[in-house]
Short mmCIF file of C-alpha atoms in Angstrom, two decimals:
data_model
loop_
_atom_site.label_atom_id
_atom_site.label_comp_id
_atom_site.label_asym_id
_atom_site.label_seq_id
_atom_site.Cartn_x
_atom_site.Cartn_y
_atom_site.Cartn_z
CA MET T 1 -10.06 -255.05 -19.69
CA ALA T 2 -11.64 -252.16 -21.56
CA THR T 3 -10.42 -249.08 -21.88
CA GLU T 4 -12.96 -246.62 -19.89
CA SER T 5 -13.28 -242.83 -19.57
CA GLU T 6 -17.08 -242.80 -19.03
CA HIS T 7 -18.28 -242.13 -15.56
CA ALA T 8 -19.86 -243.74 -13.54
CA GLN T 9 -23.63 -244.61 -12.82
CA HIS T 10 -25.27 -244.40 -9.57
CA SER T 11 -25.72 -247.95 -8.32
CA GLU T 12 -27.72 -248.36 -4.95
CA SER T 13 -25.59 -250.81 -2.14
CA TYR T 14 -27.12 -253.17 0.11
CA PHE T 15 -25.21 -252.14 2.54
CA LYS T 16 -22.28 -249.45 3.38
CA THR T 17 -20.15 -248.22 6.46
CA GLY T 18 -19.30 -244.90 7.01
CA LYS T 19 -16.36 -243.40 5.92
CA GLY T 20 -13.13 -244.01 7.60
CA LEU T 21 -11.49 -247.09 9.85
CA ASN T 22 -11.89 -247.91 13.68
CA ARG T 23 -12.92 -250.93 15.65
CA GLU T 24 -16.33 -250.50 14.96
CA THR T 25 -15.64 -250.53 11.15
CA VAL T 26 -13.86 -253.90 11.11
CA ILE T 27 -16.25 -255.31 13.75
CA THR T 28 -18.56 -254.73 11.50
CA ILE T 29 -17.53 -255.81 8.45
CA SER T 30 -16.69 -259.37 9.99
CA ASN T 31 -20.37 -259.65 11.54
CA GLN T 32 -21.91 -258.99 7.83
CA LYS T 33 -20.04 -261.76 6.90
CA ASN T 34 -20.41 -264.06 10.26
CA GLU T 35 -17.40 -265.04 10.61
CA PRO T 36 -15.44 -266.85 13.29
CA GLY T 37 -14.10 -265.40 16.18
CA TRP T 38 -10.76 -266.23 15.02
CA MET T 39 -11.25 -264.31 11.73
CA THR T 40 -12.95 -261.19 13.90
CA ASP T 41 -9.93 -261.47 16.28
CA PHE T 42 -7.16 -261.52 13.52
CA ARG T 43 -8.97 -258.14 11.82
CA LEU T 44 -8.86 -256.65 14.89
CA LYS T 45 -4.84 -257.46 15.69
CA ALA T 46 -4.28 -256.67 11.71
CA LEU T 47 -5.76 -253.07 12.17
CA GLU T 48 -3.62 -252.55 15.32
CA ILE T 49 -0.59 -253.10 13.45
CA PHE T 50 -2.23 -250.61 10.44
CA GLU T 51 -2.36 -248.07 13.06
CA LYS T 52 1.29 -248.50 14.41
CA LYS T 53 3.12 -248.96 10.49
CA PRO T 54 4.04 -245.35 9.51
CA MET T 55 2.98 -244.52 5.79
CA PRO T 56 5.98 -245.98 3.46
CA SER T 57 8.58 -243.07 2.55
CA TRP T 58 10.53 -244.79 -0.03
CA GLY T 59 9.02 -245.67 -3.41
CA ALA T 60 5.88 -243.29 -5.06
CA ASP T 61 4.43 -240.29 -3.39
CA LEU T 62 1.26 -241.29 -0.97
CA SER T 63 1.02 -237.73 1.01
CA GLU T 64 -2.42 -236.80 -0.55
CA LEU T 65 -3.81 -240.47 0.16
CA ASP T 66 -6.35 -239.79 2.87
CA PRO T 67 -7.17 -242.72 4.91
CA SER T 68 -10.25 -241.34 6.64
CA ASP T 69 -11.42 -240.43 3.13
CA ILE T 70 -12.77 -243.84 2.25
CA TYR T 71 -15.23 -245.92 2.77
CA TYR T 72 -14.29 -249.86 3.72
CA TYR T 73 -16.91 -251.42 2.76
CA VAL T 74 -19.90 -251.71 0.07
CA ARG T 75 -21.84 -254.14 -0.04
CA PRO T 76 -24.00 -253.81 -3.26
CA LEU T 77 -26.11 -256.89 -2.68
CA GLU T 78 -27.40 -259.79 -0.29
CA LYS T 79 -25.77 -262.32 -1.68
CA SER T 80 -23.87 -263.35 -4.65
CA HIS T 81 -25.39 -265.26 -7.81
CA ASP T 82 -24.36 -267.95 -10.10
CA SER T 83 -26.46 -266.86 -12.98
CA TRP T 84 -26.36 -263.62 -15.01
CA ASP T 85 -30.08 -263.34 -15.49
CA ALA T 86 -30.07 -263.00 -10.58
CA VAL T 87 -27.32 -260.40 -11.56
CA PRO T 88 -29.78 -256.66 -11.34
CA ALA T 89 -29.35 -255.29 -14.67
CA ASN T 90 -27.03 -251.99 -13.57
CA ILE T 91 -23.99 -254.34 -12.48
CA LYS T 92 -25.05 -256.77 -15.73
CA GLU T 93 -24.60 -254.36 -17.75
CA THR T 94 -21.40 -253.26 -16.19
CA PHE T 95 -19.67 -256.70 -16.46
CA GLU T 96 -21.45 -256.94 -20.33
CA LYS T 97 -19.61 -254.02 -21.40
CA LEU T 98 -16.73 -255.61 -20.09
CA GLY T 99 -17.19 -258.74 -22.53
CA ILE T 100 -17.00 -261.10 -18.67
CA PRO T 101 -19.92 -263.11 -19.71
CA GLN T 102 -18.95 -263.37 -23.45
CA ALA T 103 -15.23 -264.45 -21.88
CA GLU T 104 -17.09 -267.11 -20.10
CA GLN T 105 -19.03 -268.99 -22.56
CA LYS T 106 -16.45 -268.90 -24.95
CA MET T 107 -12.56 -269.01 -23.47
CA LEU T 108 -13.34 -269.63 -19.19
CA ALA T 109 -12.91 -272.81 -16.74
CA GLY T 110 -14.75 -270.16 -14.20
CA VAL T 111 -15.99 -266.53 -13.65
CA GLY T 112 -16.04 -264.51 -10.64
CA ALA T 113 -17.24 -261.20 -10.38
CA GLN T 114 -16.51 -258.72 -8.12
CA PHE T 115 -18.36 -255.30 -7.45
CA GLU T 116 -16.79 -253.22 -5.00
CA SER T 117 -16.58 -255.12 -1.71
CA GLU T 118 -18.61 -258.24 -2.74
CA ILE T 119 -18.17 -261.31 -5.37
CA VAL T 120 -22.06 -260.62 -7.15
CA TYR T 121 -21.34 -263.82 -9.47
CA LYS T 122 -19.16 -266.64 -9.64
CA ARG T 123 -19.32 -269.83 -11.19
CA LEU T 124 -17.30 -272.73 -12.23
CA LYS T 125 -17.75 -275.45 -15.08
CA LYS T 126 -19.36 -278.52 -13.73
CA GLU T 127 -16.18 -280.70 -15.74
CA TRP T 128 -13.85 -278.93 -13.11
CA ALA T 129 -16.01 -279.10 -10.00
CA ASP T 130 -16.81 -282.54 -10.58
CA GLN T 131 -12.50 -283.11 -10.51
CA GLY T 132 -12.69 -281.29 -6.89
CA VAL T 133 -11.88 -277.97 -8.20
CA ILE T 134 -12.99 -275.33 -5.88
CA PHE T 135 -13.36 -271.47 -7.66
CA THR T 136 -15.10 -269.16 -5.04
CA ASP T 137 -15.15 -266.34 -3.11
CA LEU T 138 -13.12 -266.61 -0.06
CA ASN T 139 -15.99 -265.60 2.49
CA ASP T 140 -17.83 -268.55 0.95
CA ALA T 141 -14.19 -270.79 1.25
CA LEU T 142 -14.28 -269.51 5.02
CA ILE T 143 -17.68 -270.68 5.68
CA ASN T 144 -17.24 -274.04 3.65
CA PHE T 145 -14.22 -275.09 3.51
CA PRO T 146 -12.49 -273.74 7.17
CA ASP T 147 -9.66 -276.22 7.51
CA LEU T 148 -8.61 -275.43 4.40
CA VAL T 149 -8.53 -271.44 4.58
CA LYS T 150 -7.56 -271.37 8.81
CA LYS T 151 -4.22 -274.02 7.15
CA TYR T 152 -2.92 -271.33 4.61
CA PHE T 153 -4.72 -268.03 5.04
CA ALA T 154 -2.11 -265.15 5.57
CA THR T 155 0.66 -268.00 5.93
CA ILE T 156 2.75 -266.59 3.09
CA ILE T 157 1.92 -262.66 3.48
CA PRO T 158 1.31 -262.17 7.76
CA PRO T 159 -0.15 -258.86 8.40
CA HIS T 160 2.79 -257.60 9.78
CA ASP T 161 4.41 -257.61 6.53
CA ASN T 162 3.84 -254.20 5.52
CA LYS T 163 1.08 -251.21 6.31
CA PHE T 164 -1.38 -252.23 3.02
CA ALA T 165 -0.95 -256.15 3.98
CA ALA T 166 -2.26 -254.89 7.40
CA LEU T 167 -5.19 -252.84 6.21
CA ASN T 168 -6.11 -255.55 4.16
CA SER T 169 -5.86 -258.14 6.90
CA ALA T 170 -7.95 -255.87 8.81
CA VAL T 171 -10.87 -255.05 6.01
CA TRP T 172 -10.87 -257.61 3.45
CA SER T 173 -13.79 -258.39 1.37
CA GLY T 174 -14.17 -260.71 -1.82
CA GLY T 175 -11.46 -262.02 -3.70
CA SER T 176 -10.78 -265.38 -4.77
CA PHE T 177 -10.16 -268.74 -3.48
CA VAL T 178 -9.07 -271.30 -5.76
CA TYR T 179 -7.75 -274.77 -4.52
CA VAL T 180 -6.99 -277.32 -8.10
CA PRO T 181 -6.12 -281.24 -6.36
CA GLN T 182 -3.12 -283.07 -7.02
CA GLY T 183 -2.92 -284.14 -10.54
CA VAL T 184 -5.87 -282.00 -12.23
CA LYS T 185 -4.65 -279.65 -14.98
CA ILE T 186 -7.17 -276.98 -16.05
CA ASP T 187 -6.82 -276.11 -19.20
CA LEU T 188 -8.52 -273.19 -19.20
CA PRO T 189 -8.46 -269.91 -17.55
CA LEU T 190 -9.96 -268.86 -14.03
CA GLN T 191 -11.24 -265.13 -14.25
CA ALA T 192 -11.69 -262.97 -11.70
CA TYR T 193 -12.81 -259.52 -12.29
CA PHE T 194 -12.57 -256.60 -9.43
CA ARG T 195 -15.03 -253.45 -10.75
CA ILE T 196 -14.73 -250.25 -8.58
CA ASN T 197 -17.81 -248.15 -8.87
CA SER T 198 -18.20 -245.77 -6.23
CA ALA T 199 -16.53 -242.67 -5.64
CA SER T 200 -13.99 -242.72 -2.74
CA MET T 201 -14.54 -246.16 -2.64
CA GLY T 202 -11.36 -249.08 -0.66
CA GLN T 203 -11.64 -252.36 -2.29
CA PHE T 204 -9.39 -255.00 -0.40
CA GLU T 205 -10.03 -258.27 -1.83
CA ARG T 206 -7.59 -261.17 -0.89
CA THR T 207 -7.28 -263.95 -2.71
CA LEU T 208 -5.50 -267.20 -1.94
CA ILE T 209 -4.47 -270.03 -4.27
CA ILE T 210 -3.24 -273.73 -3.76
CA ALA T 211 -2.36 -276.19 -6.28
CA GLU T 212 -1.91 -279.48 -5.24
CA PRO T 213 0.97 -281.48 -6.83
CA GLU T 214 1.82 -281.91 -10.09
CA SER T 215 -1.31 -279.68 -10.84
CA PHE T 216 -2.09 -276.92 -13.65
CA VAL T 217 -4.09 -273.34 -13.18
CA HIS T 218 -4.03 -270.10 -14.60
CA TYR T 219 -5.78 -267.53 -13.16
CA VAL T 220 -6.47 -264.30 -14.80
CA GLU T 221 -7.54 -261.19 -12.98
CA GLY T 222 -8.79 -257.74 -14.61
CA CYS T 223 -9.40 -254.85 -12.54
CA SER T 224 -11.10 -251.17 -13.39
CA ALA T 225 -12.91 -248.92 -12.13
CA PRO T 226 -14.50 -245.10 -14.18
CA ILE T 227 -13.69 -241.54 -13.05
CA TYR T 228 -14.11 -239.65 -10.19
CA ARG T 229 -12.95 -236.69 -8.90
CA ARG T 230 -12.26 -238.05 -5.59
CA SER T 231 -9.32 -240.85 -5.23
CA SER T 232 -10.25 -244.22 -4.17
CA LEU T 233 -7.90 -247.01 -3.18
CA HIS T 234 -7.20 -250.25 -3.72
CA SER T 235 -5.27 -252.51 -1.79
CA ALA T 236 -5.30 -256.25 -2.27
CA VAL T 237 -3.74 -258.95 -1.21
CA VAL T 238 -2.51 -262.52 -2.96
CA GLU T 239 -1.00 -265.99 -2.04
CA ILE T 240 0.06 -268.74 -3.37
CA SER T 241 0.73 -272.14 -2.40
CA ALA T 242 2.50 -274.05 -5.79
CA HIS T 243 3.18 -277.62 -4.06
CA GLU T 244 5.32 -280.00 -6.00
CA ARG T 245 5.71 -279.98 -9.66
CA SER T 246 2.86 -277.86 -10.17
CA HIS T 247 2.17 -275.03 -12.25
CA VAL T 248 0.48 -271.51 -11.54
CA ARG T 249 0.45 -268.80 -13.89
CA TYR T 250 -0.68 -265.80 -12.54
CA THR T 251 -2.14 -263.15 -14.44
CA THR T 252 -3.28 -259.31 -13.94
CA ILE T 253 -4.49 -256.89 -15.94
CA GLN T 254 -5.24 -253.98 -14.36
CA ASN T 255 -6.87 -250.47 -15.86
CA TRP T 256 -7.76 -247.57 -12.81
CA ALA T 257 -9.16 -244.95 -13.49
CA PRO T 258 -6.47 -242.17 -13.07
CA ASN T 259 -7.45 -241.42 -9.67
CA VAL T 260 -6.92 -244.68 -7.77
CA TYR T 261 -4.10 -245.70 -5.66
CA ASN T 262 -3.24 -249.28 -6.74
CA LEU T 263 -1.84 -250.49 -3.51
CA VAL T 264 -0.88 -254.37 -3.90
CA THR T 265 1.10 -257.25 -1.95
CA LYS T 266 1.44 -260.69 -4.09
CA ARG T 267 3.36 -263.63 -3.06
CA ALA T 268 4.50 -267.17 -4.02
CA VAL T 269 5.88 -269.97 -2.46
CA ALA T 270 6.85 -272.76 -5.20
CA ASP T 271 8.26 -276.12 -3.85
CA ALA T 272 10.45 -278.51 -5.74
CA HIS T 273 9.89 -278.86 -9.12
CA ALA T 274 7.33 -276.67 -9.13
CA PHE T 275 6.82 -273.21 -11.07
CA VAL T 276 5.56 -270.12 -11.00
CA GLN T 277 4.67 -267.31 -13.44
CA TRP T 278 3.45 -263.98 -12.62
CA VAL T 279 2.54 -262.30 -15.72
CA ASP T 280 1.46 -258.36 -14.58
CA GLY T 281 -0.04 -255.53 -17.05
CA ASN T 282 -0.45 -252.45 -15.28
CA PHE T 283 -2.05 -249.36 -16.81
CA GLY T 284 -3.63 -246.31 -15.45
CA SER T 285 -4.08 -245.75 -11.91
CA LYS T 286 -2.44 -242.62 -10.55
CA ILE T 287 -0.30 -244.38 -8.18
CA THR T 288 0.93 -248.34 -8.06
CA MET T 289 3.07 -249.46 -6.26
CA LYS T 290 3.51 -253.78 -6.49
CA TYR T 291 6.28 -256.23 -6.71
CA PRO T 292 4.62 -259.54 -7.15
CA ALA T 293 7.39 -262.03 -5.08
CA ILE T 294 8.41 -265.78 -5.22
CA ILE T 295 10.15 -267.76 -2.93
CA LEU T 296 11.79 -270.75 -4.43
CA ARG T 297 11.71 -273.15 -1.17
CA GLY T 298 12.17 -276.80 -3.09
CA LYS T 299 15.01 -277.90 -5.29
CA PHE T 300 14.61 -277.65 -8.78
CA ALA T 301 11.48 -274.36 -8.27
CA LYS T 302 11.42 -271.81 -10.82
CA GLY T 303 10.18 -268.66 -10.71
CA GLU T 304 9.07 -266.02 -13.74
CA ILE T 305 7.66 -262.49 -13.56
CA ILE T 306 6.99 -261.09 -16.88
CA SER T 307 5.79 -256.72 -16.35
CA ILE T 308 4.76 -253.82 -18.40
CA ALA T 309 4.36 -250.72 -17.19
CA VAL T 310 2.82 -247.79 -19.13
CA ALA T 311 3.13 -244.47 -17.10
CA GLY T 312 0.73 -241.15 -18.66
CA LYS T 313 0.34 -237.54 -17.51
CA ASN T 314 0.23 -237.61 -13.66
CA GLN T 315 0.90 -241.23 -13.36
CA HIS T 316 3.70 -243.34 -11.24
CA GLN T 317 3.95 -247.05 -12.05
CA ASP T 318 6.34 -248.22 -9.15
CA SER T 319 6.09 -251.68 -9.85
CA GLY T 320 9.17 -254.76 -10.29
CA GLY T 321 9.39 -257.88 -8.77
CA LYS T 322 11.06 -260.21 -5.68
CA ILE T 323 12.32 -263.15 -6.33
CA ILE T 324 14.13 -265.09 -3.18
CA HIS T 325 15.72 -268.41 -3.73
CA THR T 326 16.05 -270.72 -0.58
CA ALA T 327 17.21 -273.71 -2.10
CA PRO T 328 19.35 -275.24 -4.50
CA ASN T 329 18.97 -275.76 -8.28
CA THR T 330 17.02 -273.03 -8.70
CA THR T 331 16.05 -270.98 -11.37
CA SER T 332 14.44 -267.47 -11.70
CA SER T 333 14.12 -264.68 -14.09
CA ILE T 334 12.51 -261.47 -14.19
CA ILE T 335 11.31 -259.50 -17.32
CA ALA T 336 10.15 -255.80 -16.53
CA LYS T 337 9.60 -253.22 -19.18
CA SER T 338 7.89 -250.04 -18.59
CA ILE T 339 7.06 -246.52 -21.02
CA SER T 340 6.64 -243.53 -19.80
CA LYS T 341 4.75 -240.64 -22.06
CA ASP T 342 3.01 -237.62 -21.50
CA GLY T 343 5.19 -236.58 -17.93
CA GLY T 344 4.44 -239.79 -16.80
CA ARG T 345 7.09 -241.69 -14.26
CA SER T 346 8.08 -245.30 -14.06
CA SER T 347 9.66 -247.42 -11.39
CA TYR T 348 11.68 -250.73 -11.69
CA ARG T 349 11.92 -252.16 -7.90
CA GLY T 350 13.38 -255.45 -7.62
CA LEU T 351 15.08 -257.87 -5.43
CA LEU T 352 17.33 -260.76 -6.54
CA LYS T 353 18.31 -262.83 -3.36
CA VAL T 354 20.09 -266.30 -3.00
CA VAL T 355 20.68 -267.62 0.60
CA ASN T 356 23.25 -269.37 2.01
CA GLY T 357 23.03 -272.97 0.75
CA ALA T 358 20.98 -272.46 -2.34
CA HIS T 359 23.86 -273.84 -4.23
CA SER T 360 23.96 -273.78 -8.22
CA VAL T 361 21.33 -271.07 -8.54
CA ARG T 362 20.83 -269.82 -11.96
CA SER T 363 19.32 -266.58 -12.18
CA LYS T 364 18.29 -263.03 -14.82
CA VAL T 365 16.79 -259.57 -14.19
CA GLN T 366 16.26 -257.41 -17.63
CA CYS T 367 14.99 -254.41 -17.37
CA GLU T 368 13.86 -252.42 -20.11
CA ALA T 369 12.73 -248.41 -20.54
CA LEU T 370 10.99 -246.87 -23.15
CA ILE T 371 10.60 -242.73 -22.47
CA LEU T 372 8.96 -241.56 -25.23
CA ASP T 373 9.34 -237.49 -24.68
CA LYS T 374 11.37 -235.67 -22.64
CA HIS T 375 8.84 -235.06 -20.03
CA SER T 376 9.10 -238.43 -18.72
CA ARG T 377 11.02 -240.40 -16.30
CA SER T 378 11.99 -243.54 -15.87
CA ASP T 379 13.96 -244.99 -12.60
CA THR T 380 15.77 -248.48 -12.02
CA TYR T 381 16.36 -249.82 -7.90
CA PRO T 382 17.58 -253.23 -8.14
CA THR T 383 18.61 -254.73 -5.31
CA ILE T 384 21.00 -258.12 -5.83
CA ASP T 385 22.21 -260.24 -2.36
CA VAL T 386 23.81 -263.63 -3.39
CA LYS T 387 25.36 -265.67 -0.22
CA GLU T 388 26.80 -268.26 -2.65
CA ASN T 389 30.01 -268.35 -5.37
CA ASP T 390 28.43 -271.05 -7.55
CA CYS T 391 25.55 -269.07 -8.66
CA ASP T 392 24.77 -267.69 -12.20
CA ILE T 393 23.62 -264.08 -12.12
CA GLY T 394 22.33 -261.91 -14.58
CA HIS T 395 21.02 -258.39 -14.65
CA GLU T 396 20.66 -255.75 -17.78
CA ALA T 397 19.38 -252.77 -17.78
CA SER T 398 18.40 -250.36 -20.79
CA VAL T 399 16.62 -246.85 -21.17
CA SER T 400 16.03 -245.83 -24.45
CA CYS T 401 13.94 -243.61 -26.53
CA VAL T 402 12.10 -244.43 -30.04
CA ASP T 403 14.51 -244.90 -32.91
CA GLU T 404 13.93 -242.17 -35.73
CA GLU T 405 16.30 -244.66 -38.35
CA GLN T 406 13.89 -247.47 -37.46
CA LEU T 407 10.82 -245.01 -37.88
CA LEU T 408 11.86 -243.47 -41.02
CA TYR T 409 12.54 -247.32 -42.25
CA LEU T 410 9.12 -247.85 -41.08
CA MET T 411 7.37 -245.08 -42.55
CA SER T 412 9.30 -245.33 -45.95
CA ARG T 413 7.49 -248.85 -46.42
CA GLY T 414 3.93 -246.63 -46.36
CA LEU T 415 3.14 -246.62 -42.67
CA SER T 416 1.84 -243.42 -41.11
CA GLN T 417 4.12 -242.05 -38.26
CA GLN T 418 1.54 -242.85 -35.56
CA GLN T 419 1.33 -246.39 -36.99
CA ALA T 420 5.19 -246.71 -37.18
CA ARG T 421 5.37 -245.33 -33.76
CA ALA T 422 2.70 -247.89 -32.60
CA MET T 423 4.32 -251.07 -34.17
CA MET T 424 7.68 -250.28 -32.35
CA VAL T 425 5.49 -249.75 -29.18
CA ASN T 426 4.08 -252.90 -29.43
CA GLY T 427 7.37 -254.70 -30.68
CA PHE T 428 8.76 -253.32 -27.50
CA ILE T 429 6.21 -255.37 -25.54
CA ASP T 430 6.21 -258.31 -27.44
CA ALA T 431 7.14 -260.88 -24.91
CA PHE T 432 4.79 -259.74 -22.69
CA VAL T 433 1.62 -260.27 -25.21
CA GLN T 434 3.23 -263.94 -26.12
CA LEU T 435 2.22 -265.10 -22.55
CA LEU T 436 -1.30 -264.13 -22.94
CA PRO T 437 -3.90 -266.23 -24.42
CA MET T 438 -4.65 -265.08 -27.93
CA GLU T 439 -7.84 -263.40 -26.53
CA TYR T 440 -5.93 -261.61 -24.45
CA ALA T 441 -3.56 -260.50 -26.40
CA VAL T 442 -5.26 -258.92 -28.64
CA GLU T 443 -6.95 -256.58 -25.82
CA ILE T 444 -3.76 -255.65 -24.90
CA ASN T 445 -2.69 -254.99 -28.25
CA ARG T 446 -6.17 -252.46 -28.26
CA LEU T 447 -5.09 -251.20 -25.10
CA ILE T 448 -1.43 -249.93 -25.89
CA GLU T 449 -2.78 -248.63 -29.26
CA HIS T 450 -5.74 -246.48 -27.26
CA GLU T 451 -2.75 -245.57 -24.60
CA MET T 452 -0.42 -244.24 -27.47
CA GLU T 453 -3.35 -242.26 -29.62
CA GLY T 454 -2.39 -238.58 -29.69
CA SER T 455 1.01 -239.28 -26.94
CA ILE T 456 3.46 -239.89 -29.71
CA GLY T 457 3.98 -238.77 -32.90
#
């Protein structure tokens, strides 16, 4: 979650494919992982889908993204470790600067750290392992828990879902596999950290979370990359199965360098009385296209999406959320906040859908945009499709600038103009920060202060 502006340190890799994507690249990745034949076949079929699907013509401008100028697999180490002492010094130093080992000791139930294409460190505290919790990378799960992986993998986001879901399906590597047994409530977060450290790098982690009935898990992911002249690509897929009366909270704090294309597909399915929350913080990147989704398929299921996007110079944050009600008495809310500054552009793109038979649905969508100067831009593209009459649906959208009267009042209380504006921005994102654990909330406030430096006033 650190605010980085440093240039990357060169690091040697254990194995690396050439630039560009073809069948040989996909087979090489699969062979590197000693995968079963069904996964190799899955990857190759996904590659065919990726090649046939056109580049999205809606949303952010992807015309400068060159798939032939990307390394699709970089393996930093021969194997992952469960001790920081065993991780090479140059890699460990990167994660120490980001505070990951320290956070593991103080406030986490488990940690996974991905460097380039593979997990280099993973560890779950013994008390949770003893209760049957599984927290590992998806490669490891494919070997040790093949039946679980095969039962759930790509069932929520199949390769044909969209072009970048197909790309991820063809070249996925790393990511997390989380399984929480029935009735187990993990009272500390699990955290995964994803680091792109090379130029022209593609990172395609794949995460699968399974929460059995009456369980609870809070999964936190952080993402970062140093600055290079050449663009990098991050295209992840996240699938969540929340079974009856389970509660899954998935928090993302991404702080990509401004040369990263961040094109991510995330979707959850909630059974009866289950509760799924996406808490999504989007900082950095050149372009982000990300719309976490929840399908409420069981009675009384609940979904909540809350996101914040900060778009600065030469950045386009195209984000939002999707909720589909397919069962009666389900409830949902989407709160999307964005800040545009220094000529940046933010877009809210959302879907709220209620299908036939989903009676007595309640849902509220709230979009708020704050524009800090006349060079910046904010757009809203909401889609609401309701097939039943007995639903309670609300939608609010607002665009505002910094209130000069409030600013003068705060300055009259002794604050500088910079401090007063920063306080108002912090108040604007308060609903997002309140859902974070205390340590993350403090870091988010620091990140906001850093983003605001020199950009307002």
